[in-house]
Amino acid sequence: MPRVTVQLTLPPDTPPGTLFLTGDHRAWSDDPTGWTFRDGVLPAELPDGLLAQVKVRRVNPDGTTTEEGDAWGGRARAHRIKVRGDTTVSLTVAGWQDASGGAARPTRSAPPREETVLDAPWGAQSVRLWWPAGHEGPLPLLILHDGQNVFDEAPTFAGDSWDAAGAAQALADAGHPVRIAALPVNDDRSRRYVPFPFELNGFDSGADEYADWIIGTLLPHLHARFGPVPAQDTALAGSSFGGLITAFAGLRDPGTYGTLGVFSPAVWPADFAFLRWMAGRGDLHSRVWVDMGDHEGSSMQGAQEVITLARDLTAQLAPHVAEARFTVGEGHWHDEPAWRERLPAFLRWWRGAGVAGGLFEHPASRSGQPI
């Protein structure tokens, strides 16, 4: 296996402790054995072609463990490692997580214009709303899952957002204003977004309940507040498990959404049950966008397999929908920065404003032609 040398650069105020490397290549283990840095250097043997997201953690003198963070004490984005032969990887730790949770972190992206709370079977559901100034009446509507990650960085998991307001403002400036309703989710995400019972939702899916709530509560509320929006101008979108629930809800309830944004769909739960469930389902009035980054996997080979899976999913859908488009994000990993980069192209495609920049585009037609 290739020999990889990992070199650390630490902030000057790093407390004493044992530093070690963890990541998805070792299931984010807290055991430092075999992965400890000595004088800021870690020699390791890693599989060729490995794609790994890693972080540095510190075992403190009292036995507790602290993970690296951003410069404000909040969570930090994982470092990315791609192994191609013997190599040296340099990692810079910006800071360490603390009790503040990054409260002082400056915001890079615009927050929602308004936040409201609606009743839901699972409790109070926040709805984060944005629309361009000067457009107070009915507008094409985009409903986004994982609403904690799509506007400003403050509520995000690791300090990165989709910058949905920035992308939508650019679209409005080009003459295509839209309204966004983003739905934050908590630790119940796997239950709400995965429509099949599996380990992470305790074998108790709540996806039907969630999809019913969008149709029965959210849409009537928004229509009453801002004016009715026809189905052809209503879009549903999300990433990973959010992409899965988007595809499920759209195919489950044909005629409800004119456009589905299926970003990096995670279709693996319950032994790929979604692929069996979707067979023959469709909506001849709906357009579907499916995408995937070319670094979404544990290895370069695995990433190509995921791309093939998403491309095949799109091809299966193509005869059963009005339009299906598959795109690949070059150099994109499975994270918010990648979805932030692909969102503007999706918005332009949704509103008929064209698609350009940074993506390999593969339109599919209802004739089922290869993509």
Short mmCIF file of C-alpha atoms in Angstrom, two decimals:
data_model
loop_
_atom_site.label_atom_id
_atom_site.label_comp_id
_atom_site.label_asym_id
_atom_site.label_seq_id
_atom_site.Cartn_x
_atom_site.Cartn_y
_atom_site.Cartn_z
CA MET A 1 0.00 0.00 0.00
CA PRO A 2 1.16 3.57 -0.55
CA ARG A 3 3.00 5.28 2.28
CA VAL A 4 1.29 8.48 3.34
CA THR A 5 2.94 11.02 5.62
CA VAL A 6 0.49 13.34 7.38
CA GLN A 7 2.00 16.59 8.68
CA LEU A 8 0.21 18.88 11.14
CA THR A 9 0.18 22.62 11.56
CA LEU A 10 -1.41 23.58 14.89
CA PRO A 11 -2.69 26.83 16.37
CA PRO A 12 -0.20 28.28 18.88
CA ASP A 13 -2.58 27.94 21.84
CA THR A 14 -3.16 24.18 21.42
CA PRO A 15 -3.52 22.63 24.91
CA PRO A 16 -1.38 19.63 25.89
CA GLY A 17 -2.61 16.19 24.91
CA THR A 18 -2.15 13.28 22.53
CA LEU A 19 -3.06 14.15 18.94
CA PHE A 20 -4.43 11.49 16.61
CA LEU A 21 -6.13 11.16 13.24
CA THR A 22 -9.62 9.82 12.73
CA GLY A 23 -12.01 9.81 9.80
CA ASP A 24 -14.50 7.85 7.77
CA HIS A 25 -11.72 5.46 6.76
CA ARG A 26 -11.76 4.20 10.37
CA ALA A 27 -15.44 4.84 11.21
CA TRP A 28 -14.55 8.02 13.13
CA SER A 29 -13.04 5.99 15.96
CA ASP A 30 -11.92 7.73 19.16
CA ASP A 31 -9.18 5.14 19.70
CA PRO A 32 -5.79 6.77 19.01
CA THR A 33 -3.96 3.44 18.75
CA GLY A 34 -1.88 3.35 15.58
CA TRP A 35 -2.94 6.84 14.49
CA THR A 36 -1.04 9.08 16.92
CA PHE A 37 1.05 12.01 15.73
CA ARG A 38 4.66 12.25 16.92
CA ASP A 39 6.10 15.76 16.73
CA GLY A 40 3.32 16.67 14.32
CA VAL A 41 3.95 13.78 11.92
CA LEU A 42 1.96 10.58 11.31
CA PRO A 43 3.30 7.91 8.92
CA ALA A 44 0.58 5.59 7.63
CA GLU A 45 -0.12 3.03 4.95
CA LEU A 46 -3.41 3.64 3.15
CA PRO A 47 -5.06 1.94 0.17
CA ASP A 48 -4.32 3.38 -3.23
CA GLY A 49 -7.31 5.33 -4.55
CA LEU A 50 -8.67 5.98 -1.05
CA LEU A 51 -11.01 8.94 -0.66
CA ALA A 52 -11.22 9.88 3.01
CA GLN A 53 -12.55 12.74 5.11
CA VAL A 54 -10.47 13.09 8.26
CA LYS A 55 -10.11 15.20 11.39
CA VAL A 56 -7.59 15.62 14.18
CA ARG A 57 -8.65 14.86 17.74
CA ARG A 58 -6.86 15.40 21.05
CA VAL A 59 -6.88 13.13 24.09
CA ASN A 60 -6.65 15.52 27.05
CA PRO A 61 -4.72 14.80 30.26
CA ASP A 62 -8.03 14.02 32.02
CA GLY A 63 -8.88 11.35 29.44
CA THR A 64 -11.56 13.33 27.58
CA THR A 65 -11.33 13.85 23.83
CA THR A 66 -11.64 17.16 21.96
CA GLU A 67 -12.06 17.44 18.20
CA GLU A 68 -10.48 20.12 16.07
CA GLY A 69 -12.78 22.99 15.18
CA ASP A 70 -12.80 26.32 13.43
CA ALA A 71 -11.13 29.49 14.68
CA TRP A 72 -14.26 30.37 16.69
CA GLY A 73 -14.62 27.10 18.61
CA GLY A 74 -17.30 25.57 16.39
CA ARG A 75 -17.29 22.47 14.25
CA ALA A 76 -14.97 22.47 11.27
CA ARG A 77 -15.27 20.89 7.85
CA ALA A 78 -13.35 17.62 7.55
CA HIS A 79 -10.07 17.55 5.65
CA ARG A 80 -10.09 15.57 2.42
CA ILE A 81 -7.46 13.01 1.50
CA LYS A 82 -7.08 11.37 -1.90
CA VAL A 83 -4.36 8.70 -2.01
CA ARG A 84 -2.53 8.25 -5.29
CA GLY A 85 0.75 6.50 -4.55
CA ASP A 86 3.24 7.59 -1.89
CA THR A 87 2.40 11.12 -0.80
CA THR A 88 2.66 13.76 1.91
CA VAL A 89 -0.52 15.36 3.21
CA SER A 90 -0.44 18.65 5.11
CA LEU A 91 -3.29 19.39 7.53
CA THR A 92 -3.81 22.76 9.20
CA VAL A 93 -5.90 22.82 12.39
CA ALA A 94 -7.62 26.20 12.74
CA GLY A 95 -8.75 25.76 16.35
CA TRP A 96 -10.45 23.45 18.83
CA GLN A 97 -14.13 23.01 19.58
CA ASP A 98 -15.28 24.58 22.83
CA ALA A 99 -18.44 25.26 24.79
CA SER A 100 -19.26 28.34 22.68
CA GLY A 101 -20.07 26.13 19.69
CA GLY A 102 -18.72 28.79 17.35
CA ALA A 103 -21.24 31.43 18.41
CA ALA A 104 -18.87 34.21 17.30
CA ARG A 105 -18.38 32.74 13.81
CA PRO A 106 -19.03 35.44 11.19
CA THR A 107 -21.78 34.77 8.68
CA ARG A 108 -20.76 34.53 5.03
CA SER A 109 -24.22 33.88 3.57
CA ALA A 110 -27.56 35.63 3.90
CA PRO A 111 -30.03 34.36 6.51
CA PRO A 112 -33.69 33.71 5.72
CA ARG A 113 -35.97 36.73 5.66
CA GLU A 114 -38.42 35.14 8.06
CA GLU A 115 -38.84 32.08 10.24
CA THR A 116 -42.17 30.64 11.33
CA VAL A 117 -43.26 27.52 13.20
CA LEU A 118 -46.01 25.12 12.19
CA ASP A 119 -47.51 22.21 14.09
CA ALA A 120 -46.45 18.77 12.89
CA PRO A 121 -47.02 15.21 14.16
CA TRP A 122 -43.45 15.19 15.47
CA GLY A 123 -43.80 18.55 17.24
CA ALA A 124 -43.06 22.13 16.27
CA GLN A 125 -41.61 22.38 12.75
CA SER A 126 -39.63 25.48 11.86
CA VAL A 127 -40.00 26.87 8.33
CA ARG A 128 -37.25 29.25 7.15
CA LEU A 129 -38.48 31.54 4.36
CA TRP A 130 -36.71 33.70 1.80
CA TRP A 131 -37.91 35.69 -1.20
CA PRO A 132 -36.42 38.66 -3.06
CA ALA A 133 -37.35 42.14 -1.91
CA GLY A 134 -40.17 43.71 -3.90
CA HIS A 135 -41.86 40.39 -4.70
CA GLU A 136 -44.56 39.93 -2.06
CA GLY A 137 -47.18 38.01 -4.06
CA PRO A 138 -47.21 34.43 -5.34
CA LEU A 139 -43.86 33.18 -6.61
CA PRO A 140 -42.55 29.84 -7.85
CA LEU A 141 -41.87 27.83 -4.70
CA LEU A 142 -38.85 25.72 -3.81
CA ILE A 143 -39.13 23.51 -0.71
CA LEU A 144 -35.72 22.47 0.62
CA HIS A 145 -34.96 19.72 3.13
CA ASP A 146 -32.17 20.09 5.71
CA GLY A 147 -33.19 23.72 6.14
CA GLN A 148 -30.59 24.23 8.88
CA ASN A 149 -27.87 24.01 6.20
CA VAL A 150 -29.20 26.08 3.32
CA PHE A 151 -29.04 29.76 4.35
CA ASP A 152 -26.61 31.30 6.86
CA GLU A 153 -23.83 29.27 8.45
CA ALA A 154 -24.84 29.77 12.10
CA PRO A 155 -27.12 26.69 12.43
CA THR A 156 -25.14 24.45 10.09
CA PHE A 157 -23.40 21.26 11.09
CA ALA A 158 -19.85 22.27 10.19
CA GLY A 159 -19.95 25.94 9.22
CA ASP A 160 -20.84 25.50 5.55
CA SER A 161 -24.16 26.32 3.89
CA TRP A 162 -25.76 26.14 0.45
CA ASP A 163 -26.04 29.96 0.32
CA ALA A 164 -29.54 29.44 -1.05
CA ALA A 165 -30.46 33.11 -0.68
CA GLY A 166 -27.41 34.20 -2.66
CA ALA A 167 -28.18 31.75 -5.47
CA ALA A 168 -31.85 32.73 -5.52
CA GLN A 169 -31.02 36.45 -5.50
CA ALA A 170 -28.83 35.98 -8.57
CA LEU A 171 -31.72 34.15 -10.20
CA ALA A 172 -34.08 37.01 -9.30
CA ASP A 173 -31.61 39.54 -10.70
CA ALA A 174 -31.76 37.60 -13.96
CA GLY A 175 -35.54 37.99 -14.00
CA HIS A 176 -36.63 34.76 -12.31
CA PRO A 177 -37.70 35.47 -8.70
CA VAL A 178 -38.61 32.48 -6.52
CA ARG A 179 -39.60 31.83 -2.91
CA ILE A 180 -37.73 29.28 -0.77
CA ALA A 181 -39.22 27.40 2.18
CA ALA A 182 -36.50 25.45 4.01
CA LEU A 183 -37.35 22.81 6.60
CA PRO A 184 -34.74 22.21 9.33
CA VAL A 185 -34.44 18.72 10.74
CA ASN A 186 -32.91 17.35 13.94
CA ASP A 187 -31.59 13.99 15.07
CA ASP A 188 -34.79 12.40 13.70
CA ARG A 189 -33.46 12.95 10.15
CA SER A 190 -33.01 9.28 9.27
CA ARG A 191 -36.58 8.50 10.33
CA ARG A 192 -38.14 11.43 8.53
CA TYR A 193 -36.16 11.19 5.28
CA VAL A 194 -35.67 7.45 4.71
CA PRO A 195 -38.89 5.77 3.53
CA PHE A 196 -37.83 2.27 4.50
CA PRO A 197 -37.08 0.71 7.90
CA PHE A 198 -33.35 0.28 8.59
CA GLU A 199 -30.88 0.55 11.44
CA LEU A 200 -30.55 4.35 11.59
CA ASN A 201 -34.30 4.99 11.88
CA GLY A 202 -34.81 2.21 14.38
CA PHE A 203 -36.68 0.23 11.73
CA ASP A 204 -39.51 2.78 11.96
CA SER A 205 -39.77 5.09 8.95
CA GLY A 206 -41.63 8.39 9.25
CA ALA A 207 -41.21 9.43 5.60
CA ASP A 208 -44.87 8.99 4.66
CA GLU A 209 -45.87 11.12 7.65
CA TYR A 210 -43.40 13.82 6.57
CA ALA A 211 -44.54 13.78 2.94
CA ASP A 212 -48.20 13.94 4.07
CA TRP A 213 -47.39 16.96 6.28
CA ILE A 214 -45.81 18.86 3.39
CA ILE A 215 -48.95 18.33 1.29
CA GLY A 216 -51.52 18.73 4.07
CA THR A 217 -50.01 21.51 6.20
CA LEU A 218 -47.04 23.28 4.65
CA LEU A 219 -48.40 23.89 1.15
CA PRO A 220 -51.85 25.08 2.35
CA HIS A 221 -50.14 27.45 4.81
CA LEU A 222 -47.86 28.94 2.17
CA HIS A 223 -50.69 29.25 -0.35
CA ALA A 224 -52.88 31.03 2.20
CA ARG A 225 -50.05 33.35 3.20
CA PHE A 226 -48.60 34.26 -0.20
CA GLY A 227 -51.16 33.10 -2.76
CA PRO A 228 -51.61 29.79 -4.57
CA VAL A 229 -48.75 28.36 -6.64
CA PRO A 230 -49.53 25.72 -9.28
CA ALA A 231 -47.82 22.36 -9.13
CA GLN A 232 -45.75 23.07 -12.23
CA ASP A 233 -44.12 25.98 -10.35
CA THR A 234 -43.53 24.02 -7.15
CA ALA A 235 -40.18 22.26 -6.64
CA LEU A 236 -38.91 19.93 -3.96
CA ALA A 237 -35.18 19.41 -3.41
CA GLY A 238 -32.61 18.01 -1.01
CA SER A 239 -29.30 16.19 -0.76
CA SER A 240 -28.21 12.73 0.40
CA PHE A 241 -31.13 11.40 2.49
CA GLY A 242 -32.82 14.70 1.51
CA GLY A 243 -32.42 13.64 -2.12
CA LEU A 244 -33.94 10.28 -1.28
CA ILE A 245 -37.04 11.77 0.35
CA THR A 246 -37.38 14.20 -2.57
CA ALA A 247 -37.50 11.39 -5.11
CA PHE A 248 -39.79 9.30 -2.89
CA ALA A 249 -42.29 12.10 -2.21
CA GLY A 250 -42.38 13.19 -5.84
CA LEU A 251 -42.98 9.69 -7.18
CA ARG A 252 -45.40 8.82 -4.38
CA ASP A 253 -47.62 11.82 -5.10
CA PRO A 254 -47.52 12.54 -8.86
CA GLY A 255 -48.99 15.88 -9.82
CA THR A 256 -47.83 17.62 -6.61
CA TYR A 257 -44.40 18.89 -7.69
CA GLY A 258 -43.39 20.11 -11.13
CA THR A 259 -39.67 19.72 -10.43
CA LEU A 260 -37.61 17.43 -8.20
CA GLY A 261 -34.01 18.29 -7.24
CA VAL A 262 -32.38 15.00 -6.26
CA PHE A 263 -28.87 15.96 -5.12
CA SER A 264 -26.42 13.12 -4.32
CA PRO A 265 -29.22 10.69 -3.46
CA ALA A 266 -28.36 8.17 -0.74
CA VAL A 267 -30.39 5.20 -1.94
CA TRP A 268 -28.51 2.46 -0.07
CA PRO A 269 -30.76 1.97 3.04
CA ALA A 270 -32.55 -1.37 3.42
CA ASP A 271 -30.42 -2.96 0.71
CA PHE A 272 -31.31 -0.33 -1.90
CA ALA A 273 -35.04 -0.74 -1.30
CA PHE A 274 -35.80 2.55 -3.08
CA LEU A 275 -34.55 1.20 -6.41
CA ARG A 276 -37.05 -1.65 -6.19
CA TRP A 277 -39.85 0.61 -4.95
CA MET A 278 -39.44 3.13 -7.79
CA ALA A 279 -39.76 0.55 -10.59
CA GLY A 280 -42.49 1.72 -12.95
CA ARG A 281 -43.34 4.82 -10.91
CA GLY A 282 -43.25 8.27 -12.44
CA ASP A 283 -44.97 11.56 -13.12
CA LEU A 284 -45.28 12.59 -16.75
CA HIS A 285 -45.76 16.22 -15.67
CA SER A 286 -42.62 16.38 -13.51
CA ARG A 287 -39.00 17.20 -14.39
CA VAL A 288 -36.27 15.50 -12.36
CA TRP A 289 -32.71 16.65 -11.75
CA VAL A 290 -30.31 13.99 -10.42
CA ASP A 291 -26.68 14.75 -9.70
CA MET A 292 -23.61 13.28 -8.04
CA GLY A 293 -20.07 14.43 -7.32
CA ASP A 294 -17.15 12.42 -8.67
CA HIS A 295 -15.58 12.09 -5.18
CA GLU A 296 -18.62 10.66 -3.36
CA GLY A 297 -17.33 7.33 -2.15
CA SER A 298 -14.66 5.71 -0.01
CA SER A 299 -12.39 5.24 -3.03
CA MET A 300 -12.07 6.46 -6.60
CA GLN A 301 -13.55 3.16 -7.77
CA GLY A 302 -16.41 3.47 -5.28
CA ALA A 303 -17.09 7.03 -6.43
CA GLN A 304 -17.41 5.83 -10.02
CA GLU A 305 -19.80 3.10 -8.90
CA VAL A 306 -21.98 5.68 -7.15
CA ILE A 307 -22.02 7.82 -10.30
CA THR A 308 -23.06 4.79 -12.35
CA LEU A 309 -25.83 4.02 -9.86
CA ALA A 310 -27.19 7.59 -10.03
CA ARG A 311 -26.93 7.63 -13.83
CA ASP A 312 -28.82 4.34 -14.06
CA LEU A 313 -31.48 5.67 -11.67
CA THR A 314 -31.95 8.68 -13.96
CA ALA A 315 -32.20 6.46 -17.02
CA GLN A 316 -34.87 4.33 -15.34
CA LEU A 317 -36.87 7.44 -14.51
CA ALA A 318 -36.54 9.06 -17.93
CA PRO A 319 -39.40 7.20 -19.68
CA HIS A 320 -41.75 7.96 -16.78
CA VAL A 321 -41.24 11.73 -16.30
CA ALA A 322 -41.43 14.82 -18.48
CA GLU A 323 -37.66 15.31 -18.40
CA ALA A 324 -34.73 13.79 -16.52
CA ARG A 325 -31.29 15.38 -16.28
CA PHE A 326 -28.20 13.82 -14.77
CA THR A 327 -25.11 15.87 -13.95
CA VAL A 328 -21.74 15.13 -12.38
CA GLY A 329 -19.93 17.68 -10.23
CA GLU A 330 -16.22 17.57 -11.06
CA GLY A 331 -14.10 17.41 -7.90
CA HIS A 332 -17.22 17.42 -5.70
CA TRP A 333 -17.39 15.50 -2.41
CA HIS A 334 -20.51 14.58 -0.41
CA ASP A 335 -20.85 17.88 1.46
CA GLU A 336 -22.44 21.32 1.63
CA PRO A 337 -19.74 23.11 -0.40
CA ALA A 338 -20.47 20.77 -3.33
CA TRP A 339 -24.24 21.26 -3.11
CA ARG A 340 -23.72 25.01 -2.76
CA GLU A 341 -21.81 24.97 -6.05
CA ARG A 342 -24.45 22.92 -7.89
CA LEU A 343 -27.53 24.74 -6.57
CA PRO A 344 -27.35 27.73 -8.97
CA ALA A 345 -27.34 25.44 -12.03
CA PHE A 346 -30.34 23.56 -10.66
CA LEU A 347 -32.22 26.82 -10.05
CA ARG A 348 -31.51 28.03 -13.58
CA TRP A 349 -32.65 24.70 -15.01
CA TRP A 350 -35.80 24.72 -12.89
CA ARG A 351 -36.82 28.18 -14.05
CA GLY A 352 -35.74 27.70 -17.68
CA ALA A 353 -32.83 30.11 -17.39
CA GLY A 354 -30.22 27.70 -18.79
CA VAL A 355 -27.53 25.54 -17.21
CA ALA A 356 -23.84 26.35 -17.39
CA GLY A 357 -20.58 26.11 -15.54
CA GLY A 358 -18.73 23.40 -13.65
CA LEU A 359 -20.94 20.41 -14.44
CA PHE A 360 -20.94 17.61 -16.95
CA GLU A 361 -24.49 17.70 -18.29
CA HIS A 362 -26.35 14.61 -19.43
CA PRO A 363 -29.98 15.27 -20.40
CA ALA A 364 -32.26 12.25 -20.69
CA SER A 365 -35.49 12.15 -22.59
CA ARG A 366 -38.71 10.19 -22.06
CA SER A 367 -37.66 7.99 -24.95
CA GLY A 368 -35.23 6.31 -22.59
CA GLN A 369 -32.17 7.13 -24.68
CA PRO A 370 -28.82 6.45 -22.97
CA ILE A 371 -27.39 9.24 -20.88
#
